[in-house]
XYZ file of C-alpha atoms in Angstrom:
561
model
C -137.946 -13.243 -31.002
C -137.407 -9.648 -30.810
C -140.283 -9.322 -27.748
C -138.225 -11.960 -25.794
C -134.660 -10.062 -26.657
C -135.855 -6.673 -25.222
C -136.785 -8.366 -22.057
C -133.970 -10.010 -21.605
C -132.162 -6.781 -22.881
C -134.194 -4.670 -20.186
C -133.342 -6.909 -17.552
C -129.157 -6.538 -18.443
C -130.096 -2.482 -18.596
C -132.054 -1.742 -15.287
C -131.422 -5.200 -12.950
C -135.201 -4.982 -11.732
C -138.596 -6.269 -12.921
C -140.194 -3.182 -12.549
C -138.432 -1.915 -14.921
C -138.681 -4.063 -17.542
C -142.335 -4.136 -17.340
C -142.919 -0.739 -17.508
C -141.392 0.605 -21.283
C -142.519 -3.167 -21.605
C -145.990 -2.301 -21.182
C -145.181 0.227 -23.194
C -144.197 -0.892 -26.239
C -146.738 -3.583 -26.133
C -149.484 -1.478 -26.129
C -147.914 1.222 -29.069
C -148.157 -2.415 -31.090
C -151.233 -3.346 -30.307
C -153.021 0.272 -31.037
C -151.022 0.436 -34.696
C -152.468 -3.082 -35.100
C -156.124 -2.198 -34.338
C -155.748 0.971 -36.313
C -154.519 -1.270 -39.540
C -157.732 -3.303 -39.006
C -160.174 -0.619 -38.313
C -159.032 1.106 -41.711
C -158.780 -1.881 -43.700
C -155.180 -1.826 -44.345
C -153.550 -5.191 -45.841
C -149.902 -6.202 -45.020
C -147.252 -7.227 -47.155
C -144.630 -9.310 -46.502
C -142.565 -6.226 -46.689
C -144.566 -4.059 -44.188
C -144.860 -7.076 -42.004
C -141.536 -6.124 -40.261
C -143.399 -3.140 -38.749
C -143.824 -4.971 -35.654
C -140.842 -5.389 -34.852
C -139.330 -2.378 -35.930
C -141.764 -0.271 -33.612
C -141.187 -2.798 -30.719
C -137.366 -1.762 -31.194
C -137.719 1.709 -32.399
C -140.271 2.395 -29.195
C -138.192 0.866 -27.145
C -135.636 3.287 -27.551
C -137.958 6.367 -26.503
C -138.978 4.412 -23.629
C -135.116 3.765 -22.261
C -134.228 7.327 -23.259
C -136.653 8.507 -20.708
C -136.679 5.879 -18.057
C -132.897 6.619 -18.204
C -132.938 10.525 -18.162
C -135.666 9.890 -14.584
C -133.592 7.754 -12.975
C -130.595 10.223 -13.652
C -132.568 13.513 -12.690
C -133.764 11.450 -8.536
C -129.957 10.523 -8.672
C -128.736 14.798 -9.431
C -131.905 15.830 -6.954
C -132.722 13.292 -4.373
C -135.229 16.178 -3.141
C -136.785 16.179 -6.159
C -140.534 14.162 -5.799
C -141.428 11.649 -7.834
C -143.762 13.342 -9.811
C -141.556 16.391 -10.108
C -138.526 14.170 -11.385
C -141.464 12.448 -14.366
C -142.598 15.635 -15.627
C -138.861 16.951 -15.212
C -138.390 14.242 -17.269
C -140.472 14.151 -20.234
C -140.165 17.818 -20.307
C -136.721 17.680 -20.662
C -136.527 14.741 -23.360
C -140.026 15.868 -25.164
C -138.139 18.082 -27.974
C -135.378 15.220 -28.730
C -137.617 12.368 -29.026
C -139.807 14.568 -30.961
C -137.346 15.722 -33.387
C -136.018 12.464 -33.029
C -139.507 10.659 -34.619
C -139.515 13.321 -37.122
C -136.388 12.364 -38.738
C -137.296 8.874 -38.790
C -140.324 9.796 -40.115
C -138.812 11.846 -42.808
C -136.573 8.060 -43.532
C -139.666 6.602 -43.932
C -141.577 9.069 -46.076
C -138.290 8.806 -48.311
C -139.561 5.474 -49.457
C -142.575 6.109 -51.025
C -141.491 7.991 -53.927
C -140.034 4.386 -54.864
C -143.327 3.879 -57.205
C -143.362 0.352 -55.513
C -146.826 -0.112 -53.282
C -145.740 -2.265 -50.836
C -142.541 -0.091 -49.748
C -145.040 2.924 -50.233
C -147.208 1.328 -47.417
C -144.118 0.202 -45.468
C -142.934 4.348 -45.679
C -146.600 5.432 -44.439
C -147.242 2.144 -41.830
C -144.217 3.125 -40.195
C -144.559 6.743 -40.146
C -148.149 6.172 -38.767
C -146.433 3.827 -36.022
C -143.997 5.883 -34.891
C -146.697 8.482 -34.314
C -148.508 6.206 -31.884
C -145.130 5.459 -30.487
C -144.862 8.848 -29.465
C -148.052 9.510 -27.955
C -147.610 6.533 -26.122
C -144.373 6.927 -24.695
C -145.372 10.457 -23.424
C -149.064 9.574 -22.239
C -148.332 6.175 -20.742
C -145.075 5.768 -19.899
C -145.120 8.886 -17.330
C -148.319 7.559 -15.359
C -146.787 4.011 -15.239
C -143.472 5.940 -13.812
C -145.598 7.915 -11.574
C -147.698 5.149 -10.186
C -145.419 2.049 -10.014
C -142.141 3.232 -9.059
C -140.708 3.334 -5.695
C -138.282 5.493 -4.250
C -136.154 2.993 -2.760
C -135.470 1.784 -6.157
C -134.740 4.243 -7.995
C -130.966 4.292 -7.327
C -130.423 1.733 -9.655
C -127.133 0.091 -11.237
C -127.832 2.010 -14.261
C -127.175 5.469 -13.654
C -123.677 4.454 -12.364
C -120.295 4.827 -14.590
C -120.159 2.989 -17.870
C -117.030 1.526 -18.686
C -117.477 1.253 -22.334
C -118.866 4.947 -22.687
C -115.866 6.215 -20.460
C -113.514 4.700 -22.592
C -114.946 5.880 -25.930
C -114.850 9.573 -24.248
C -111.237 9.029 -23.858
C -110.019 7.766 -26.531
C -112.019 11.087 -28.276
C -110.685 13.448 -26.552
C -106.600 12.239 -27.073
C -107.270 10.406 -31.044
C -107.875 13.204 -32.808
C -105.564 12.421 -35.966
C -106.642 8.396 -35.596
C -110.074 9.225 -35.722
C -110.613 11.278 -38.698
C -107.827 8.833 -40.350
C -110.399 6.017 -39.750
C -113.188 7.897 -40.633
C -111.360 8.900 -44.399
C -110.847 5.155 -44.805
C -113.912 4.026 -43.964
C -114.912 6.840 -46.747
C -113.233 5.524 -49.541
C -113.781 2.213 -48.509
C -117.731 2.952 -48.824
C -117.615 4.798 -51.910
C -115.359 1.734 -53.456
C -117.860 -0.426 -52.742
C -121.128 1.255 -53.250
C -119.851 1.367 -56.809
C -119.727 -2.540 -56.771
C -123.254 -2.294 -56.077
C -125.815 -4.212 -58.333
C -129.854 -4.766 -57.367
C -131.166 -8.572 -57.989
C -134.459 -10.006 -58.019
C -134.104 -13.761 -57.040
C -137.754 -14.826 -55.639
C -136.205 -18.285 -55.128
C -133.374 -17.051 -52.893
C -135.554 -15.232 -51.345
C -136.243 -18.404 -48.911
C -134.102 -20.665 -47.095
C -133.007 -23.835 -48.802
C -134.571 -25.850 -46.062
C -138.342 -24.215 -46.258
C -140.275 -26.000 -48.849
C -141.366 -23.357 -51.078
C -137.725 -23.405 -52.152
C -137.910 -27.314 -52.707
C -140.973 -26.464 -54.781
C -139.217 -23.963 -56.917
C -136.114 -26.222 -56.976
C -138.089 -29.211 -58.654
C -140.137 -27.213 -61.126
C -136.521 -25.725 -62.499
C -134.671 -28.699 -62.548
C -137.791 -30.799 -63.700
C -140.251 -28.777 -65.357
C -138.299 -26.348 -67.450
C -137.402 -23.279 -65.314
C -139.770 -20.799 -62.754
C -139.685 -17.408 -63.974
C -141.097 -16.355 -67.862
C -140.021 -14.341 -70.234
C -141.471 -13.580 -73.478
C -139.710 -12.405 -76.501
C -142.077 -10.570 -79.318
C -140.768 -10.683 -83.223
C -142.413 -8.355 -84.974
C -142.020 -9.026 -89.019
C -142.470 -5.753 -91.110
C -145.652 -5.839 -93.312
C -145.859 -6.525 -96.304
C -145.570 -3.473 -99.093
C -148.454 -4.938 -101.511
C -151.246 -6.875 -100.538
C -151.876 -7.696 -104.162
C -148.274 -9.430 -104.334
C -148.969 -13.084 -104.636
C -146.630 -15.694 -104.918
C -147.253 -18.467 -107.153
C -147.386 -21.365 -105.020
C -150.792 -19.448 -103.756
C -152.371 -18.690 -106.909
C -154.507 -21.911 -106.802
C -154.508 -22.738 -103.206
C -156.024 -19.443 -102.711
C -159.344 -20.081 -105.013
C -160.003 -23.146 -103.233
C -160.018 -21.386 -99.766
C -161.504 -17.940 -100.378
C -162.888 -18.231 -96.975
C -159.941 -17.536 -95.389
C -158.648 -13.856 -95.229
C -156.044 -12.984 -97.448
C -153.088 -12.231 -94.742
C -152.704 -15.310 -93.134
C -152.886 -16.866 -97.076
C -149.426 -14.723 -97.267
C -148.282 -14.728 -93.567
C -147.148 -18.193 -93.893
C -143.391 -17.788 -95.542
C -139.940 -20.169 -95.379
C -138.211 -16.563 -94.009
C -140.668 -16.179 -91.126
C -140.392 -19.727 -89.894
C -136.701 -19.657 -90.141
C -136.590 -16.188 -88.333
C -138.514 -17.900 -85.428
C -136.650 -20.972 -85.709
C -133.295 -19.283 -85.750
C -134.224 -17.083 -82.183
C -136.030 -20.500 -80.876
C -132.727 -21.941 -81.228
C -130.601 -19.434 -79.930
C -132.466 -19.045 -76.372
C -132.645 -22.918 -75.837
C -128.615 -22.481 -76.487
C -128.376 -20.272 -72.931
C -127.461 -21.754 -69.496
C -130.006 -19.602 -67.854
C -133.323 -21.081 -70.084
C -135.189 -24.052 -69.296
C -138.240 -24.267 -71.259
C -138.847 -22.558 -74.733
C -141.886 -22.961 -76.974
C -142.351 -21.036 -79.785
C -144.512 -21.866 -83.164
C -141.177 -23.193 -84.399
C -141.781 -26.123 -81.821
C -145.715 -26.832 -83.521
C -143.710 -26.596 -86.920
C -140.510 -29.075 -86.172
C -143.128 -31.370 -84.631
C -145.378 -31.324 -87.988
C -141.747 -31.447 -90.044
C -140.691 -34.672 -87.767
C -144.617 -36.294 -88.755
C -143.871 -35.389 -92.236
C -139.946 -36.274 -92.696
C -139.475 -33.455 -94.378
C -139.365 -29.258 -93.847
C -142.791 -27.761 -94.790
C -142.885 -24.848 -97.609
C -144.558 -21.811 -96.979
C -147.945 -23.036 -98.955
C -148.126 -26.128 -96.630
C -147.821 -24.465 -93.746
C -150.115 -21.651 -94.834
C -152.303 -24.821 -95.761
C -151.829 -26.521 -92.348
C -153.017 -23.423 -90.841
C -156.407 -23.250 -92.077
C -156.920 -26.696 -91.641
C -156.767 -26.629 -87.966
C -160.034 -26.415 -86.037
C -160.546 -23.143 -83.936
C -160.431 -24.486 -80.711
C -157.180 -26.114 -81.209
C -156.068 -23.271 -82.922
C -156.643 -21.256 -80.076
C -155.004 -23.244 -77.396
C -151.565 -24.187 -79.392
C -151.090 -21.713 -82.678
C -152.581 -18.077 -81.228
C -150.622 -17.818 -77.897
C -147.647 -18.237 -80.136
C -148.894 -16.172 -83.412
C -150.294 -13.109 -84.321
C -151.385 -12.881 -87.764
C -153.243 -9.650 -87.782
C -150.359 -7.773 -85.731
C -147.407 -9.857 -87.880
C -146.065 -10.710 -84.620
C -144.706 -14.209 -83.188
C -143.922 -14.706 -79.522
C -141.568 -17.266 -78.041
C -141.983 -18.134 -74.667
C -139.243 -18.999 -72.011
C -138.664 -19.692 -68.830
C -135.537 -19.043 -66.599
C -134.174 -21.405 -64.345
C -134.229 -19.048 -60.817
C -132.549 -21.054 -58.963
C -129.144 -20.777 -60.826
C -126.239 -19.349 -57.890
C -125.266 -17.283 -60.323
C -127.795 -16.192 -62.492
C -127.603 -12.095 -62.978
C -131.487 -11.248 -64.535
C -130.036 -7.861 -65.513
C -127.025 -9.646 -67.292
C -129.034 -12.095 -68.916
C -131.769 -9.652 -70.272
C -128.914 -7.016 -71.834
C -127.041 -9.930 -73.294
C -130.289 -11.150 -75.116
C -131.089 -7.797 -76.396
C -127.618 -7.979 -77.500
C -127.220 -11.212 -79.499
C -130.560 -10.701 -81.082
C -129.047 -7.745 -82.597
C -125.495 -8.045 -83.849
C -125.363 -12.409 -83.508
C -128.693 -12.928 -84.877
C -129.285 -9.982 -87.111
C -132.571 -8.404 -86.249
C -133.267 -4.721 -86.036
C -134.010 -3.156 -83.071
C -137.367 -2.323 -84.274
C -138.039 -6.284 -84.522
C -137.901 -7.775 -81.410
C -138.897 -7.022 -77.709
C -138.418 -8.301 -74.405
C -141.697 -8.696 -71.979
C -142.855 -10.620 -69.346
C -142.159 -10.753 -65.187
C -138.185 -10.984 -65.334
C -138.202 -7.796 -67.212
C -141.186 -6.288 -64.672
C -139.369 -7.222 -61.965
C -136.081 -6.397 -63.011
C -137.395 -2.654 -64.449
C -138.848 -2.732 -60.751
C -135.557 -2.764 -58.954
C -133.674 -0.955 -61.424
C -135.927 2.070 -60.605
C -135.959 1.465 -57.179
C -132.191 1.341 -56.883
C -132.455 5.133 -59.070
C -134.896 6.813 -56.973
C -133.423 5.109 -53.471
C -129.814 6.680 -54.434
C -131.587 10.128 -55.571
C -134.024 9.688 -52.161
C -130.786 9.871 -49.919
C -129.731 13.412 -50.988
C -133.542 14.217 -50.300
C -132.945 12.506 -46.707
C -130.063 14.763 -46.354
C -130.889 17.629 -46.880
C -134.249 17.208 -44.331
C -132.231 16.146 -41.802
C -129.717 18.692 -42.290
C -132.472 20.889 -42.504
C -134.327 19.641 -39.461
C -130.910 19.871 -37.453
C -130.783 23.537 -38.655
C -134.210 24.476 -36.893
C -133.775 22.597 -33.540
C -130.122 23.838 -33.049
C -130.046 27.091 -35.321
C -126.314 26.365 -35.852
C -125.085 25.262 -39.774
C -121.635 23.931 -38.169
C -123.646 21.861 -35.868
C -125.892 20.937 -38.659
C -123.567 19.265 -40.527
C -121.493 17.961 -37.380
C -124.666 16.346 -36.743
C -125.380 14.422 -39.760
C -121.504 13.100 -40.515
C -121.823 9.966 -38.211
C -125.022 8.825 -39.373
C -124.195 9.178 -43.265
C -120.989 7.247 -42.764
C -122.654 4.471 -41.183
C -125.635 4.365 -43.881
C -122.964 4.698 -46.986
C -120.561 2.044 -45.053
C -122.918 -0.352 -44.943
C -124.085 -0.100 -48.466
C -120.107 -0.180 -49.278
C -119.900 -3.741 -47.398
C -122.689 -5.080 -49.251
C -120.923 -4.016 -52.207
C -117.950 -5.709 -51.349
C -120.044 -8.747 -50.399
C -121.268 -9.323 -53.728
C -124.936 -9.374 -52.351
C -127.381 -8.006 -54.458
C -129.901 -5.589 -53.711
C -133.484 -6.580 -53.436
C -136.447 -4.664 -52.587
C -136.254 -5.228 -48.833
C -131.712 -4.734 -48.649
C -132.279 -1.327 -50.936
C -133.713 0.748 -47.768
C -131.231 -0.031 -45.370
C -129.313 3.200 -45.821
C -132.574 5.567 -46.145
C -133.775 3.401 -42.727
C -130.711 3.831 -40.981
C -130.294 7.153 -41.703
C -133.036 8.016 -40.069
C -132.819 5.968 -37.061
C -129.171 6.495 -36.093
C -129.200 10.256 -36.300
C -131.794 9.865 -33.564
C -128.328 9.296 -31.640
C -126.721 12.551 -32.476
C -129.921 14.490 -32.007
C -130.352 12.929 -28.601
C -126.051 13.565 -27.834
C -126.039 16.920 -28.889
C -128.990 17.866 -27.933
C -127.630 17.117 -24.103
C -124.735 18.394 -24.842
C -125.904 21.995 -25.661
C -127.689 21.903 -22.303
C -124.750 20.854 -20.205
C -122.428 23.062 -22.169
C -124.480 26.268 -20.728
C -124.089 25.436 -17.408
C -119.673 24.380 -17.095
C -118.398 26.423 -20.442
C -115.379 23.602 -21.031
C -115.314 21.084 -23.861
C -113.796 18.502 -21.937
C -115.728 18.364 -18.898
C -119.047 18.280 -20.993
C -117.863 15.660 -22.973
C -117.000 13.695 -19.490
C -120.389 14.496 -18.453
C -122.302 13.710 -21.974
C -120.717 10.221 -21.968
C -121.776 9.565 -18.175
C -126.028 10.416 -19.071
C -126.846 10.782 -22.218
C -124.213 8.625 -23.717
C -125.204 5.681 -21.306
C -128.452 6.063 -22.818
C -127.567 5.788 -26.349
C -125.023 2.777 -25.355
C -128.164 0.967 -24.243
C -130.747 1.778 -26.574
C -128.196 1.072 -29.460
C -127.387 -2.626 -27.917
C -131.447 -2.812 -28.169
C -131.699 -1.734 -31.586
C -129.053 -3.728 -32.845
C -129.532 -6.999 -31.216
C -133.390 -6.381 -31.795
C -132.389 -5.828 -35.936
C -130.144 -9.335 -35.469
C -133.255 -11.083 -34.288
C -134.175 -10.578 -37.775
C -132.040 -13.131 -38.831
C -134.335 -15.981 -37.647
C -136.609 -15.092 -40.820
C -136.737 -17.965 -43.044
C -137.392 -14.907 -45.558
C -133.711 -14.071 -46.977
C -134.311 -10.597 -47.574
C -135.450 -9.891 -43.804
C -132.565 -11.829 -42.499
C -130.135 -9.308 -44.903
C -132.140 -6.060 -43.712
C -131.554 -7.233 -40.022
C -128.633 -7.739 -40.400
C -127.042 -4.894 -41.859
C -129.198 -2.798 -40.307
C -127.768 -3.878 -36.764
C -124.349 -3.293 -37.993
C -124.979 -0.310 -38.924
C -126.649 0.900 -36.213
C -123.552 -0.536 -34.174
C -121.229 1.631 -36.741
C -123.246 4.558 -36.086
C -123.375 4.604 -31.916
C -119.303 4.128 -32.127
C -119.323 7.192 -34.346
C -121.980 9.234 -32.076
C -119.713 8.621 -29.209
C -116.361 8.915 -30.819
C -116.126 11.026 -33.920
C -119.169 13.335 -33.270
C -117.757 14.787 -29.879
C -113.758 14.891 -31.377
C -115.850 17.081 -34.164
C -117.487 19.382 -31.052
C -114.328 19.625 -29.622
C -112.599 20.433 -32.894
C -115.271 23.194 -34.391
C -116.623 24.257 -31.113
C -119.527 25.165 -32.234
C -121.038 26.296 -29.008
C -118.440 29.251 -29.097
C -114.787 29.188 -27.110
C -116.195 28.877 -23.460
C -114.909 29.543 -20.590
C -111.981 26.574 -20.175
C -111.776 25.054 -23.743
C -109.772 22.533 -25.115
């Protein structure tokens, strides 16, 4: 889907079939080297690092207009110019921006593997590795396939004409000064309100369509089989003070069966059954619970056989009686004599609309407490809801921490290529807006975040500042040579900006193709990626030049605003 959108998306850009096939060619073959590399070395995919296909199709894409765009511009300003002169002009010219460009997307990526999680760790380093190949590829290939396939007669292509839509965002930054920044404080608070809305979610059932059939599948087993995902709760029972202590009723079973060793003789009391029975009871009360089997189900089952409820020297006595084997199969998953531990065994129904995991585990811990009575010290939680839960819970942690580490490297990385703090920060504003505002709307939304929806901001971050490196970067140049604000805005929005404008509408619509996934999780990251990316070219093109104008942080110049 995505290889099919940039051609078409090619085509709208440049109007001719050469030039479609040429970044074509070259995105294809960036792909294909990252894939050959992940098979030479041995490296597995994931379903979350399978998105790296498309993500380098889109992401290389991008280099490949940016300099396609900046050629065709340069034989438009210099008609004398060769054609070789005008391709190294070229990548000369947009070699430091792309580069700096990678790096902070790069840095994005790196961000993610100090999540602790493996398969985002190898979605951070597969994508950091692909965007290297991206870059040798664009500079290495896509200048000989310039060089040796374009003709002069069409170079003067639609493309390096006026834009309507980047003329009019130039105007209305140059006259909207108090608009802007109003918009830009609401969409602030806005953000902030609903990034603290945010909650993270592990639903493996939601994860897929309702149509696919591993949904089906998980559908039926929790409606008809007693829930999907387990959970184990662990009583512990505090030993006994005295081993000696014997309590009548065992005095003369106990001579009979010296064979057996004296704990589980004593382990066998009316309290401990009814402790089990008591929890058993409460977890089958809860919505959320299918299936629960505990040793209090073996001992209502013998109580039904026997009419009657068993003391603790006939169930002691039951005990023994049992044959290993069966022993092992329906008493010792549920018992732990030596350890004075019983475990209780549930499973949640997954497929509950609004079933919170989080919720659910804190108002267990809860109950079992103050409703039920049992010291903290008695019971504990285990099992994959709490792994996966404790999973995204630290994810969530280090993801929010991991953005003020993005931050300040791409503050920091904006500091070296322009060696200007004003222009630093300038730089940075659009990009964090659009990261935080989309985390806000997905606040707002209600939609939880998962393992694949909890990088959007780090992943957007990284890619949308490639804007502002690219804008400014131009700017600075053209800035040097007419010394007025205003006119180098005009003329910013008229190249570079037309650049930007089209890789955006690339990146965006190629992030929407995520959508099609039948994988939930994908079709969110697409998504809000895209709309972020969408958030973040409006702000490159409006905001970030009313904030040049504003701070001037090239100095006065000659004609200023």
């Amino acid at each position: 889907g995505a290889f099919v959108f940039i051609i078409f998306t090619l085509w709208f850009i440049f109007k001719n079939i050469k030039w479609v096939l040429m970044p074509l060619v070259g995105c294809l073959t960036s792909v294909i080297v990252m894939i050959g590399l992940l098979g030479l070395i041995g490296w597995k995919v994931t379903v979350i690092s399978s998105n790296f296909i498309a993500l380098m199709l889109i992401l290389n894409m991008a280099m490949n207009i940016h300099v396609t765009v900046r050629f065709l511009q340069l034989k438009k300003e210099f008609p004398n110019l060769s054609k070789k002169e005008a391709v190294l002009e070229a990548s000369q010219k947009m070699m430091l921006p792309i580069l700096y460009t990678v790096l902070t997307t790069i840095f994005a990526f790196l961000s993610l593997i100090f999540s602790g999680i493996k398969p985002i760790i190898d979605f951070g380093w597969m994508m950091t590795l692909g965007l290297i190949v991206s870059l040798f590829v664009t500079f290495l290939l896509l200048p000989c396939l310039l060089n040796n396939f374009s003709s002069e007669n069409e170079i003067n292509i639609k493309d390096t004409e006026k834009s309507i839509i980047t003329s009019a965002l130039g105007s209305f930054a140059k006259r909207y000064k108090l608009l802007i920044f109003l918009i830009t404080g609401i969409i602030i608070f806005a953000s902030f309100f609903g990034i603290s809305k945010l909650e993270v979610e592990n639903s493996f059932i939601n994860y897929f369509d309702k149509k696919t059939e591993i949904y089906k599948g998980m559908k039926k087993i929790d409606e008809d089989l007693g829930g999907t995902t387990p959970l184990n709760i662990i009583i512990k029972f505090p030993a006994k003070k005295s081993t000696n202590e014997k309590d009548d009723e065992f005095s003369e079973w106990e001579e009979e069966n010296d064979q057996d060793s004296n704990k589980a003789k004593y382990w066998f009391t009316r309290d401990k059954m009814n402790k089990i029975i008591k929890v058993h009871d409460y977890l089958e009360s809860l919505p959320e619970v299918g299936k629960v089997l505990s040793f209090g189900s073996i001992l209502r089952v013998a109580e039904d056989l026997n009419k009657k409820e068993l003391q603790s020297l006939e169930i002691a006595v039951l005990y023994s009686k049992i044959p290993e084997e069966i022993k092992k199969e329906i008493i010792s998953p549920y018992i732990s004599v030596e350890k004075d531990e019983a475990r209780i065994s549930i499973r949640v129904k997954d497929s509950l609309e609004n079933l919170r995991r989080n919720d659910l585990i804190k108002k267990i811990n809860s109950d079992l407490n103050i409703k039920l009575n049992l010291e903290k010290e008695e019971y504990k939680l285990t099992g994959v809801l709490i792994l996966f839960n404790n999973l995204l819970q630290s994810l969530f942690k280090s993801q929010i921490l991991t953005l003020g580490i993005v931050m300040l490297g791409i503050f920091l990385m904006f500091f070296i290529l322009f060696r200007n703090v004003t222009l630093s920060f300038i730089g940075i504003v659009p990009n964090f807006i659009a990261a935080f505002f989309i985390l806000g709307i997905i606040g707002f939304m209600n939609i939880p975040l998962d393992m694949m929806t909890i990088t959007i901001a780090a992943i957007t971050i990284g890619i949308a500042v490639d804007n502002s490196i690219h804008y400014i970067y131009r700017f600075k140049e053209e800035f040097d040579k007419i010394k007025d604000y205003n006119q180098t805005l005009d003329r910013c929005h008229q190249t570079v900006g037309i650049a930007i404008l089209n890789t955006s509408i690339t990146i965006v619509f190629g992030f929407s193709i995520l959508v099609l996934s039948n994988f939930i999780p994908t079709i969110y990251f697409g998504f809000f990626t895209g709309v972020a990316m969408l958030l973040a070219m409006i702000s490159v093109l409006t905001l970030l030049p009313k904030l040049l104008l504003v701070y001037k942080p090239f100095g006065d110049g000659t004609k200023s605003l």
